[in-house]
Short mmCIF file of C-alpha atoms in Angstrom, two decimals:
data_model
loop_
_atom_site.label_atom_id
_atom_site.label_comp_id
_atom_site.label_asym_id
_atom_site.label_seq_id
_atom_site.Cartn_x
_atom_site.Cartn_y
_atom_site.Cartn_z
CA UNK A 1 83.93 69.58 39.81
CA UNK A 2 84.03 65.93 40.08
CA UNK A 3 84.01 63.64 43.03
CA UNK A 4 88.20 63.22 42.96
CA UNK A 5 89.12 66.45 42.05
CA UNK A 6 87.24 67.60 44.97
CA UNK A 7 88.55 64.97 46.81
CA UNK A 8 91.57 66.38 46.30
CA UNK A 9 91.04 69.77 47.01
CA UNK A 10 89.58 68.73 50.36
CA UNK A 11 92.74 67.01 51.03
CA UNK A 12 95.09 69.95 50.35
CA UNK A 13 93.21 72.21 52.03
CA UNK A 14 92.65 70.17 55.45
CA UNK A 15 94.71 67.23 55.50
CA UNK A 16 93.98 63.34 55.29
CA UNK A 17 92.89 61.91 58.01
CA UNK A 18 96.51 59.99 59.25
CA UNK A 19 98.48 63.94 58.78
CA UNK A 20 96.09 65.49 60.96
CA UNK A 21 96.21 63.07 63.69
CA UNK A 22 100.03 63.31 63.06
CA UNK A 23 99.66 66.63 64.26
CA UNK A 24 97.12 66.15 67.10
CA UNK A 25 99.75 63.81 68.67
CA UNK A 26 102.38 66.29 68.16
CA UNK A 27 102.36 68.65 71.04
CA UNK A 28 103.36 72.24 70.90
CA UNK A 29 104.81 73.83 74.00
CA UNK A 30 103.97 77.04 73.12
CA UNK A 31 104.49 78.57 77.35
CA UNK A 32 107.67 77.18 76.96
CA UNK A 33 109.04 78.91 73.92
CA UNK A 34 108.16 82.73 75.41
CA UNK A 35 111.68 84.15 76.15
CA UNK A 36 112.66 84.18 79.97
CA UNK A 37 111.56 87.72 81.05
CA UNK A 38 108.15 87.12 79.68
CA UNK A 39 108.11 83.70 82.14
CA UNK A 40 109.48 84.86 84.93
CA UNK A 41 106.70 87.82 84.78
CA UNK A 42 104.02 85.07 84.04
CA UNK A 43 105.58 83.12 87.28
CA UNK A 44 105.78 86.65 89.71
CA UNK A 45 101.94 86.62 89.68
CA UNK A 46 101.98 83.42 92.04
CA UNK A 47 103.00 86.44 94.59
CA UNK A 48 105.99 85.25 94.93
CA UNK A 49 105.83 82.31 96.66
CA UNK A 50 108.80 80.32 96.08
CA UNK A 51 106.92 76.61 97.08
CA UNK A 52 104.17 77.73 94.58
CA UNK A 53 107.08 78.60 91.85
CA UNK A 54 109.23 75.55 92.39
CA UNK A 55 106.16 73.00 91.41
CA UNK A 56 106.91 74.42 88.00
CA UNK A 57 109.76 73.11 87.67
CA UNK A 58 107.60 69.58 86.43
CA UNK A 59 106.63 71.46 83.38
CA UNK A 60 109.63 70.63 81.20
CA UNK A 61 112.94 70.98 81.64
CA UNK A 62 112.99 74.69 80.31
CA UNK A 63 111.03 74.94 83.42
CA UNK A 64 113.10 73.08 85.51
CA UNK A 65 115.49 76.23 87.03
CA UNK A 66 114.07 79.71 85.69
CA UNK A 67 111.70 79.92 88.64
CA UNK A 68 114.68 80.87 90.37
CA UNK A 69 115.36 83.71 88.51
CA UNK A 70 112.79 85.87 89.82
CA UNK A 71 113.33 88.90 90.88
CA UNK A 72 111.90 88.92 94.73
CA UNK A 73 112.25 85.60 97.13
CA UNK A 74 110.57 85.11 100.00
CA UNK A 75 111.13 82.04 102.23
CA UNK A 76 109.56 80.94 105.17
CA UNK A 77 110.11 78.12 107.74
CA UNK A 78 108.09 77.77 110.86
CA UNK A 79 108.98 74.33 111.62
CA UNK A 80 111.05 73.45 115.00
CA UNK A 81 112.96 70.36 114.34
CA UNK A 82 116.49 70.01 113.53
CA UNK A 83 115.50 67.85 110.03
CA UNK A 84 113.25 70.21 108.72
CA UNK A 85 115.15 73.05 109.38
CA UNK A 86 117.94 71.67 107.84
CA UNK A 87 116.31 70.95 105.09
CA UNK A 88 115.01 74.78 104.74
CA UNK A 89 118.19 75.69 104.67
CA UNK A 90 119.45 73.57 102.20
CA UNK A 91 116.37 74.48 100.43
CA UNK A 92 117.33 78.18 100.31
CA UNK A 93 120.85 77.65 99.47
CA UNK A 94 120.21 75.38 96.45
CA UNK A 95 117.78 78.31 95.26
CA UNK A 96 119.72 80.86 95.79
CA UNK A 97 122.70 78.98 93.54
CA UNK A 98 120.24 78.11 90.69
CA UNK A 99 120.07 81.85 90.04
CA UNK A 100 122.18 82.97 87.23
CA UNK A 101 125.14 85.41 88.25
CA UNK A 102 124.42 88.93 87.93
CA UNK A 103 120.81 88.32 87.83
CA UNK A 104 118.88 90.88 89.22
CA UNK A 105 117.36 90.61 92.90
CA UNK A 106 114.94 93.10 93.77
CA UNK A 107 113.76 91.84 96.53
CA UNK A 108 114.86 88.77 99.25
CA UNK A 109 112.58 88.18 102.42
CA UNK A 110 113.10 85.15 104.87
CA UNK A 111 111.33 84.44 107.86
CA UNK A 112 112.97 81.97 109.92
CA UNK A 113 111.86 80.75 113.01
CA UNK A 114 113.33 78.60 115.59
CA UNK A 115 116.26 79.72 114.80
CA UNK A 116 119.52 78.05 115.36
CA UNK A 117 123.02 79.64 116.07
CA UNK A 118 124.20 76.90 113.72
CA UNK A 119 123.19 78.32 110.73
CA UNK A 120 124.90 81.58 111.10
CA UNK A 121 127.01 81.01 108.32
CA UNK A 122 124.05 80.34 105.73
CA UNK A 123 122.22 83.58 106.74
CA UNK A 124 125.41 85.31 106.37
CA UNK A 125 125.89 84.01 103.06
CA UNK A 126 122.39 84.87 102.05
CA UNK A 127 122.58 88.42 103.24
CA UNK A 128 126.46 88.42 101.40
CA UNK A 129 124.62 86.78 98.49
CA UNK A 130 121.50 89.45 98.31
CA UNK A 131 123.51 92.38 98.60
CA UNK A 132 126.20 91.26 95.62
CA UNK A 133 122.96 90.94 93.59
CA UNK A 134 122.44 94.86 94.70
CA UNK A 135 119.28 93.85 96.24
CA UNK A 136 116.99 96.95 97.17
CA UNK A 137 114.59 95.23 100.00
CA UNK A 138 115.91 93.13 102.19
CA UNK A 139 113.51 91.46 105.43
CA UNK A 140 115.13 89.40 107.82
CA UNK A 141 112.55 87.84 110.28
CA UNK A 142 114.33 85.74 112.62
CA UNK A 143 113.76 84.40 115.83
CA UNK A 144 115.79 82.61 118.45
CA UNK A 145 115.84 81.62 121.92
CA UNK A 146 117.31 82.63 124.18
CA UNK A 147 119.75 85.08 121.64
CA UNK A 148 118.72 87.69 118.85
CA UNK A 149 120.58 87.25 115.74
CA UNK A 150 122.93 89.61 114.51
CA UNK A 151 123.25 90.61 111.04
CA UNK A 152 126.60 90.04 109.88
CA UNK A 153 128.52 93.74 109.51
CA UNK A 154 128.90 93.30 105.22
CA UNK A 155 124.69 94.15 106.11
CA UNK A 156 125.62 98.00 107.22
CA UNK A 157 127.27 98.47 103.39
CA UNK A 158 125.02 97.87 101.34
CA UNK A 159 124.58 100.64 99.03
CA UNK A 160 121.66 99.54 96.93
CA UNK A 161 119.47 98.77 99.90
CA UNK A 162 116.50 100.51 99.92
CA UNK A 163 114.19 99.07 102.19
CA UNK A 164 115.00 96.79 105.03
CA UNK A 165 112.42 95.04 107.45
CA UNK A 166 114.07 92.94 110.87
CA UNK A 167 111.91 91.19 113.15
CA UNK A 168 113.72 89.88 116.60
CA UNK A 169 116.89 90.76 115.03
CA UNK A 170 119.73 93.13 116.99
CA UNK A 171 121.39 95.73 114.54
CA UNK A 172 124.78 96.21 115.99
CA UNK A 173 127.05 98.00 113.41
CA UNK A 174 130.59 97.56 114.64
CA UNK A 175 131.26 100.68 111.99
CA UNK A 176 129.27 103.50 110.51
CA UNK A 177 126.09 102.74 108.26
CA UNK A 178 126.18 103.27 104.72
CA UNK A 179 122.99 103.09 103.53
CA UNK A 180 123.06 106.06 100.60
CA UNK A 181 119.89 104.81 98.99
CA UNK A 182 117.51 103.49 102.34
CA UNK A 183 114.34 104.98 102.37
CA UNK A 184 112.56 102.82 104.21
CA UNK A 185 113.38 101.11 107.61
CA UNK A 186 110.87 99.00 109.81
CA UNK A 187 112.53 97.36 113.07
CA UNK A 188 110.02 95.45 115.29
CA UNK A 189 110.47 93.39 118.86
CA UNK A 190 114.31 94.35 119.03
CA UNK A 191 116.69 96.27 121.35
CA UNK A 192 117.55 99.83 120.13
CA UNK A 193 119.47 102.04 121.90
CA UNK A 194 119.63 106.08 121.01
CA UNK A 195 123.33 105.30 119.61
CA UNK A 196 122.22 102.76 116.88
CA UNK A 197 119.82 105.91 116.37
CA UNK A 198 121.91 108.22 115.57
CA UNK A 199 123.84 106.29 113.35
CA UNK A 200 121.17 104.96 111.17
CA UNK A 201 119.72 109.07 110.27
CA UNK A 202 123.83 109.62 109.91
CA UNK A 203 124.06 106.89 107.60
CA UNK A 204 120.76 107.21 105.69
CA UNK A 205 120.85 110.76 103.99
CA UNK A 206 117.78 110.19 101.94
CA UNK A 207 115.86 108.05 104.72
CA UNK A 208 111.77 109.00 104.58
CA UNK A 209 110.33 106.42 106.44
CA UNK A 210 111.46 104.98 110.27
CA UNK A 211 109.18 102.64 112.14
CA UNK A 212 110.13 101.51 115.61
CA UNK A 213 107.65 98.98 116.61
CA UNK A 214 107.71 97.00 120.02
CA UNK A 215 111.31 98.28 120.49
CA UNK A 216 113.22 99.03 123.66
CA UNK A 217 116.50 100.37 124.83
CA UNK A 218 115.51 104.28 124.16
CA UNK A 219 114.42 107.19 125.77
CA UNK A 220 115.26 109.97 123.65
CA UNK A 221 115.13 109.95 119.92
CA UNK A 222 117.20 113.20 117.81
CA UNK A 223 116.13 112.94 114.38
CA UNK A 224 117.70 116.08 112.94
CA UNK A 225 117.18 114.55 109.32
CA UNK A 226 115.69 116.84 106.80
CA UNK A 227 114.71 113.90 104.94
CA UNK A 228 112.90 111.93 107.39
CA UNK A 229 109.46 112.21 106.46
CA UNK A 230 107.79 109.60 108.94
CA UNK A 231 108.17 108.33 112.22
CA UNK A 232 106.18 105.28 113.71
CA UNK A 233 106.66 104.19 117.48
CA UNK A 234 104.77 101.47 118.76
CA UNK A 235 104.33 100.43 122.42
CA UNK A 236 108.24 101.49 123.13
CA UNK A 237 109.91 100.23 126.46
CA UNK A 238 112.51 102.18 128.30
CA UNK A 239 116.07 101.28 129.18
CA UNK A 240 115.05 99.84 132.68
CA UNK A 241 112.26 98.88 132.34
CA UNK A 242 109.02 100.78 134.73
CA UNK A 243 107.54 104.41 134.10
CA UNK A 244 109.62 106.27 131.02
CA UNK A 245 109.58 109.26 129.56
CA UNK A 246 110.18 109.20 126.03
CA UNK A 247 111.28 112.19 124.22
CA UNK A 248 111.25 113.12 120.53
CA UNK A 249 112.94 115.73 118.89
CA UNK A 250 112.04 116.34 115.07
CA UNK A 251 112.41 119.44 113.57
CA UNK A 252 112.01 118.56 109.68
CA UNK A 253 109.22 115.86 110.31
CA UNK A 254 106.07 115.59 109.05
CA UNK A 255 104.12 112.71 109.59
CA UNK A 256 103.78 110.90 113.23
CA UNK A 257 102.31 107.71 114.63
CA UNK A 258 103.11 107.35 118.88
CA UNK A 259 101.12 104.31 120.34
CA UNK A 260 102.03 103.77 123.82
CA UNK A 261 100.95 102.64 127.65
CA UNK A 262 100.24 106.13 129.07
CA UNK A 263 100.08 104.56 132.47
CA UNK A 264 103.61 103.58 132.27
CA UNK A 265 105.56 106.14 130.31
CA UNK A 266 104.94 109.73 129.30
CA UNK A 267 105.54 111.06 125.48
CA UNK A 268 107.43 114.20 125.38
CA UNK A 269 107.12 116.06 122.46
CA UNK A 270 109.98 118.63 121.39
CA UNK A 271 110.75 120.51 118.43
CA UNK A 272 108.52 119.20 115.87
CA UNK A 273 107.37 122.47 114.52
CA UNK A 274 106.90 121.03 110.88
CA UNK A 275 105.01 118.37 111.99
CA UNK A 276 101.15 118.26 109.60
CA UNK A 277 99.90 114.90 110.87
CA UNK A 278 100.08 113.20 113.90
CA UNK A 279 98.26 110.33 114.89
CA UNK A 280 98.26 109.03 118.81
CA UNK A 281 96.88 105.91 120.43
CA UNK A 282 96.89 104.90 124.08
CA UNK A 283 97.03 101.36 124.86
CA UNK A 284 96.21 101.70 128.59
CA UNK A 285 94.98 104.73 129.99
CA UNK A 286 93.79 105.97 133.91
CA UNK A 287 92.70 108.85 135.23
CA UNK A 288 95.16 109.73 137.30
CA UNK A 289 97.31 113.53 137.01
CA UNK A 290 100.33 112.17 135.62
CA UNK A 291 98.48 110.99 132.34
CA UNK A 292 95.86 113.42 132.29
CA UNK A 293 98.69 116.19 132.40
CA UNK A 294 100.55 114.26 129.69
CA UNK A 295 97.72 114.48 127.84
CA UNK A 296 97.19 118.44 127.87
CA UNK A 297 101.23 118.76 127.69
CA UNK A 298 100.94 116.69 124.06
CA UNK A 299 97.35 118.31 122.87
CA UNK A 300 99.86 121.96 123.30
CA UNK A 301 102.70 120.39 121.23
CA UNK A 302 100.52 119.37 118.30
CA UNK A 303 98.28 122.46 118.77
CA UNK A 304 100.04 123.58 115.08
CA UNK A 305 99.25 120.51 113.09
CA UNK A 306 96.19 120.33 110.78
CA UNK A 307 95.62 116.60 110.37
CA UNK A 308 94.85 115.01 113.59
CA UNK A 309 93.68 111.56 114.37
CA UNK A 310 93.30 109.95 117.82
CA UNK A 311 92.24 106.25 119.11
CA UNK A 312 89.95 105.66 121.57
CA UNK A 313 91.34 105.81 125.00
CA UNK A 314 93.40 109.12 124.09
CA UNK A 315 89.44 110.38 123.04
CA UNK A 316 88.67 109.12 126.71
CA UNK A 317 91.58 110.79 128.28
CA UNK A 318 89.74 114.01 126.90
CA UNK A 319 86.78 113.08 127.94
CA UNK A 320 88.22 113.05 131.51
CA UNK A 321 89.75 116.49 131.54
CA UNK A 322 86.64 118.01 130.28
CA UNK A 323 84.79 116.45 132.91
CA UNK A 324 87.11 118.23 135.04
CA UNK A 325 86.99 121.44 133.66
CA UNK A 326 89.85 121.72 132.11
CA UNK A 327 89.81 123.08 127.59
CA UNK A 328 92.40 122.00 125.14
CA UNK A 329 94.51 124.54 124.09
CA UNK A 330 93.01 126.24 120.86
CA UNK A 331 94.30 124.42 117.52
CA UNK A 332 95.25 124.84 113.71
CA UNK A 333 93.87 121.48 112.67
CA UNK A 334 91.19 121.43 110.16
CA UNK A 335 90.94 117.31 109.72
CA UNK A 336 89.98 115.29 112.57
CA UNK A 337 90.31 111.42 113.15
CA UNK A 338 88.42 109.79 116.01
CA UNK A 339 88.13 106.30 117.20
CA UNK A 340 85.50 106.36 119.67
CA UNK A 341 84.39 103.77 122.63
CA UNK A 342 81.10 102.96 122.38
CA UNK A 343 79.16 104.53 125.30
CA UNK A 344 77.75 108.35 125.64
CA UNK A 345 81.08 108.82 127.81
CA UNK A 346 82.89 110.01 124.82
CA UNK A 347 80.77 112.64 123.99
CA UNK A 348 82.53 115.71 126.48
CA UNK A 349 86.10 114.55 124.76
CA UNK A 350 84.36 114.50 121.56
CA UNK A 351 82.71 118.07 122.15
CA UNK A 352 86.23 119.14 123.81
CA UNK A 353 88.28 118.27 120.54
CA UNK A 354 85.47 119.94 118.09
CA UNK A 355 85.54 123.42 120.77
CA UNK A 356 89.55 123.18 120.25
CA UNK A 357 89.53 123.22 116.44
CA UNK A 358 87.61 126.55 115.31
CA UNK A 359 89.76 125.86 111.32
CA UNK A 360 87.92 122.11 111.22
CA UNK A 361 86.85 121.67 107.82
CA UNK A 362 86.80 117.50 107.62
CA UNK A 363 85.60 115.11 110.93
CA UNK A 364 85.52 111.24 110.79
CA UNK A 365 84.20 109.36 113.54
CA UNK A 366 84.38 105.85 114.11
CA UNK A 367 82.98 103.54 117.06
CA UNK A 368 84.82 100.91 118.47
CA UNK A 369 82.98 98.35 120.66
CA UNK A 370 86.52 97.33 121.91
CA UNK A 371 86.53 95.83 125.52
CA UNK A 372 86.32 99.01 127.70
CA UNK A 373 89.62 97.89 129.59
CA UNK A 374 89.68 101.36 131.05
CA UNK A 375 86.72 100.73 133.18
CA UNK A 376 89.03 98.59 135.61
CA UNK A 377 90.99 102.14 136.45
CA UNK A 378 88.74 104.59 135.57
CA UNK A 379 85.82 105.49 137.65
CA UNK A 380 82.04 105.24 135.78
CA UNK A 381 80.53 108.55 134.85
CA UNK A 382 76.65 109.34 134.73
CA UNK A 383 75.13 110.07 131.32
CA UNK A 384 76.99 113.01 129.67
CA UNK A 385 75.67 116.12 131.03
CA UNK A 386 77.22 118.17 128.19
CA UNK A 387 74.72 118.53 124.98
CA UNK A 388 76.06 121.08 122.92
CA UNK A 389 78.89 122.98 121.97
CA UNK A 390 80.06 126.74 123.11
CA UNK A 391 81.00 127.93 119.86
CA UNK A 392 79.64 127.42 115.95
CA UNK A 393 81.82 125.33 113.72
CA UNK A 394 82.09 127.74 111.38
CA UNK A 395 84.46 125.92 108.36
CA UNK A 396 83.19 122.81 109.42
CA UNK A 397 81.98 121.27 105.81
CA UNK A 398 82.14 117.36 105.58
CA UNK A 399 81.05 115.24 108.56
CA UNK A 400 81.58 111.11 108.31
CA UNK A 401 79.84 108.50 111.18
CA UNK A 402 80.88 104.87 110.91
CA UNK A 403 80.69 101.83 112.38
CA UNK A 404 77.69 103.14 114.83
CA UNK A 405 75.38 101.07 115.15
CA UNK A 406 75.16 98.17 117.54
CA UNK A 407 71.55 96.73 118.84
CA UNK A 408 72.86 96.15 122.08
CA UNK A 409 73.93 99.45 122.61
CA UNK A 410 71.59 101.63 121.20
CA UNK A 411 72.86 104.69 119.33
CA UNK A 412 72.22 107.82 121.85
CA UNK A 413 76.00 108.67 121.72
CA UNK A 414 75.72 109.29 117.58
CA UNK A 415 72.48 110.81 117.13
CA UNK A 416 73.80 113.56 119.85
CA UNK A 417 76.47 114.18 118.22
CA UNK A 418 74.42 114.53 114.57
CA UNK A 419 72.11 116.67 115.95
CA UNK A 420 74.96 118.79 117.62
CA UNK A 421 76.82 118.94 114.81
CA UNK A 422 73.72 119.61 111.91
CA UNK A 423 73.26 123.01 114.90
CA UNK A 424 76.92 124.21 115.09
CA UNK A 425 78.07 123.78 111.40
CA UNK A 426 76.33 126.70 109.26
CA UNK A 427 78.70 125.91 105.96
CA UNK A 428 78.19 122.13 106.68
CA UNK A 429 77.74 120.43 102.86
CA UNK A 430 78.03 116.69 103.35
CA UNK A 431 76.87 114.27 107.07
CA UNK A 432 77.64 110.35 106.08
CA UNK A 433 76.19 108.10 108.39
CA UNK A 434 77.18 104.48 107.73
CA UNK A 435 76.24 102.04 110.02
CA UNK A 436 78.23 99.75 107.77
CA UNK A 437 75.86 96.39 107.90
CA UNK A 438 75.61 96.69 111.75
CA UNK A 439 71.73 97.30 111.46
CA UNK A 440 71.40 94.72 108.26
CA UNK A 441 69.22 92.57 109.66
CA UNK A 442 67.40 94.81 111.90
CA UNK A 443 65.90 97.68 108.73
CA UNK A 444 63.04 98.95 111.29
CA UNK A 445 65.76 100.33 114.01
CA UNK A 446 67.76 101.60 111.09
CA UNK A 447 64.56 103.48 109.60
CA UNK A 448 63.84 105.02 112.99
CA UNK A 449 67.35 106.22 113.71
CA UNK A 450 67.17 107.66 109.99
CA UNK A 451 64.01 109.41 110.69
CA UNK A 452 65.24 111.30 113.76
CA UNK A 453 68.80 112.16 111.98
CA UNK A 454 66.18 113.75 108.86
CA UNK A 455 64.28 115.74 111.74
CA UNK A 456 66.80 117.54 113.45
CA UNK A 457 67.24 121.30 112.51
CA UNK A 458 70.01 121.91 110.18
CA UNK A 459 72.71 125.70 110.70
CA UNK A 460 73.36 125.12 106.58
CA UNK A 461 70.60 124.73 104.18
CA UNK A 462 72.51 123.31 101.45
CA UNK A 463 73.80 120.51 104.00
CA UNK A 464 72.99 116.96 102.52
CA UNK A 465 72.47 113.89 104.68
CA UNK A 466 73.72 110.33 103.64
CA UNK A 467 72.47 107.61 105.37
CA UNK A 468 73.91 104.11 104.72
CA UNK A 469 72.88 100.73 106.60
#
């Protein structure tokens, strides 16, 4: 082939030089030709935050609105002066238009505090706005001083709602709910009272989940729904304020969460016959009869349910009544929970619980070096006198430790209970002990703890010991 012919050939097949840099100055916007749903995907992995999104909008003018168009919104404003709230609300609004009509919202959060009364009418035509777009979660966080805000009544209507989350917000439905696809409802530091209650399980025939969290303005809660799955109650406050007794009635659910001051208000449970799990915390706790009697009056109510999980100072409440000779009432569960203080004072609740649950097939126990605020009402017991159990755990098959190990404390409380436990479980298969990184930097008081766990005598010869620093 001669020089030009192949001169030529190169040419055809690559380009001269002034055609390729022709196309090296040509730029192809390749993100910007995808179709819209594949963009708006590509934007929903900035998890949804609409500041993040908006910066797109510099990309090219494609760019310039579709971040709007996504399908969940969440906006936030912390800020406290007039200007800037202003311009958060503008900020929303503008958004909110960009969207095309009939898009789809699946989702619309805004957290907005420092709230003004001023701005009722944006909110409202947010919410109005959301629920047109038949928006299925909906979380209004708003707070204001000295006033809640009120959701605006087209709120209680809203068929496609699904999930709704309020913070510092007061749900007053002037008519019935109609909520005929909620599932989910979380309502947190507002007033509730037992009338709002009953129209919300009423309005919600397929409602599963219901969290009351830092609520007040109940004593008594009827949730006759055969739906309701779940029920969360956090640190409740009566109508008056002072001692309460707080009474749930529940006889289709399943799952229950109670945290609560036992000091200053009693839980009364009623009814709850198909309840499976139940998990209780206390957030103050003393020794006196009222609580310790609430204590055995709930520990006879649950005596039926098989997954059981306790906090600390509920652990410690135990621990009190044994000391006092008092047994909890024999149980059904076969899965135990504990959060344990760190001290060898939990040990008698500990042993208590285990003497209570002849079924038990699973036991987790975790230590908590949480501030023993107890110690301020509670008077200081000797070393636990009680070393081993009455009775052989006879089901008793997979045993986990955590979160043991402290230097400062030593770990008497968990090695008693390991060796008790390797005694008393004869069809024991698996013991975890995880001191998860506690004794990292200290390997020789890790090796000696494991050496004494490996020495004690084992009821079950095919039970397997897994040590973890």
């Amino acid at each position: 082939m001669s020089d030009k012919s192949a001169h030529k050939l190169e040419n055809e097949e690559f380009g001269n030089d002034s055609s390729n840099k022709r196309i090296k100055e040509t730029p192809i916007d390749r993100l910007s030709a995808l179709p819209d749903s594949l963009i708006i995907h590509i934007l929903s992995l900035l998890d949804f935050d609409v500041d993040k999104v908006a910066a797109t909008c510099v990309l090219s003018k494609r760019w310039q609105f579709i971040w709007s168009e996504l399908p969940r919104l969440y906006f936030s404003n912390h800020n406290c002066l007039i200007e800037d709230k202003r311009d958060f609300v503008s900020w929303v609004g503008r958004t909110l238009l960009f969207r095309s009509s009939g898009t789809h919202l699946e989702s619309l959060g805004i957290s907005f505090f420092h709230y003004d009364e001023c701005f009722a009418t944006d909110i409202y035509a947010w919410v109005r706005f959301a629920i047109r777009s038949k928006v299925k979660e909906l979380s209004l966080v708003i707070q204001s001083s000295p006033h809640s805000y009120k959701p605006p009544q087209v709120l209680y209507s809203a068929s496609s709602l699904r999930y709704l989350y309020v913070l510092h917000c007061v749900l007053a439905p002037g008519v019935a709910i109609d909520w005929p696809s909620m599932t989910g409802i979380w309502i947190r530091n507002a007033e509730v009272d037992e009338n709002l209650i009953r129209k919300i399980i009423l309005g919600c025939p397929v409602l599963r989940r219901l969290l009351l969290l830092l609520c007040w303005g109940f004593e008594r809660l009827d949730l006759d729904s055969t739906s309701l799955d779940m029920l969360e109650i956090s640190h409740p406050n009566g109508k008056e304020g002072g001692k309460s007794v707080f009474e749930i009635s529940a006889p289709y659910l399943r799952n229950l969460h109670i945290r609560f001051d036992a000091v200053w208000g009693k839980m009364q449970l009623m009814n709850v016959s198909s309840l499976i799990s139940v998990s209780i915390c206390f957030t103050t706790f003393d020794n006196s009869v009222e609580v310790l009697n609430n204590t055995m009056e709930l520990f006879e109510n649950i005596r039926h349910v098989k997954d059981v999980k306790l906090e600390s100072l509920c652990v410690k409440a135990v621990s009190e009544l044994v000391f006092l000779g008092h047994r909890l009432p024999q149980s059904r569960r076969n899965v135990l929970g504990l959060v344990v203080l760190g001290d060898e004072s939990c040990i008698p609740g500990i042993l208590g619980l285990l003497e209570s649950s002849p079924n038990l097939n699973t036991l987790q126990i975790k230590y908590s070096q949480i501030c023993d605020l107890y110690k301020e009402f509670v008077p200081e017991r000797g070393p636990a006198e009680i070393d081993d159990l009455y009775c052989d755990l006879l089901h008793l098959k997979t045993v986990r430790i955590l979160n043991y190990a402290d230097p400062n404390l030593g770990c008497e409380q968990m090695l008693t209970v390991a060796r008790i436990l390797l005694k008393r479980a004869p069809a024991l298969e698996l013991m975890v002990i995880d001191a998860q990184d506690k004794l990292i930097d200290f390997p020789s008081e890790f090796a000696e703890i494991s050496q004494k766990v490996l020495s004690y005598p084992r009821a079950s010869e095919k039970a397997v010991i897994d040590l973890h620093q």
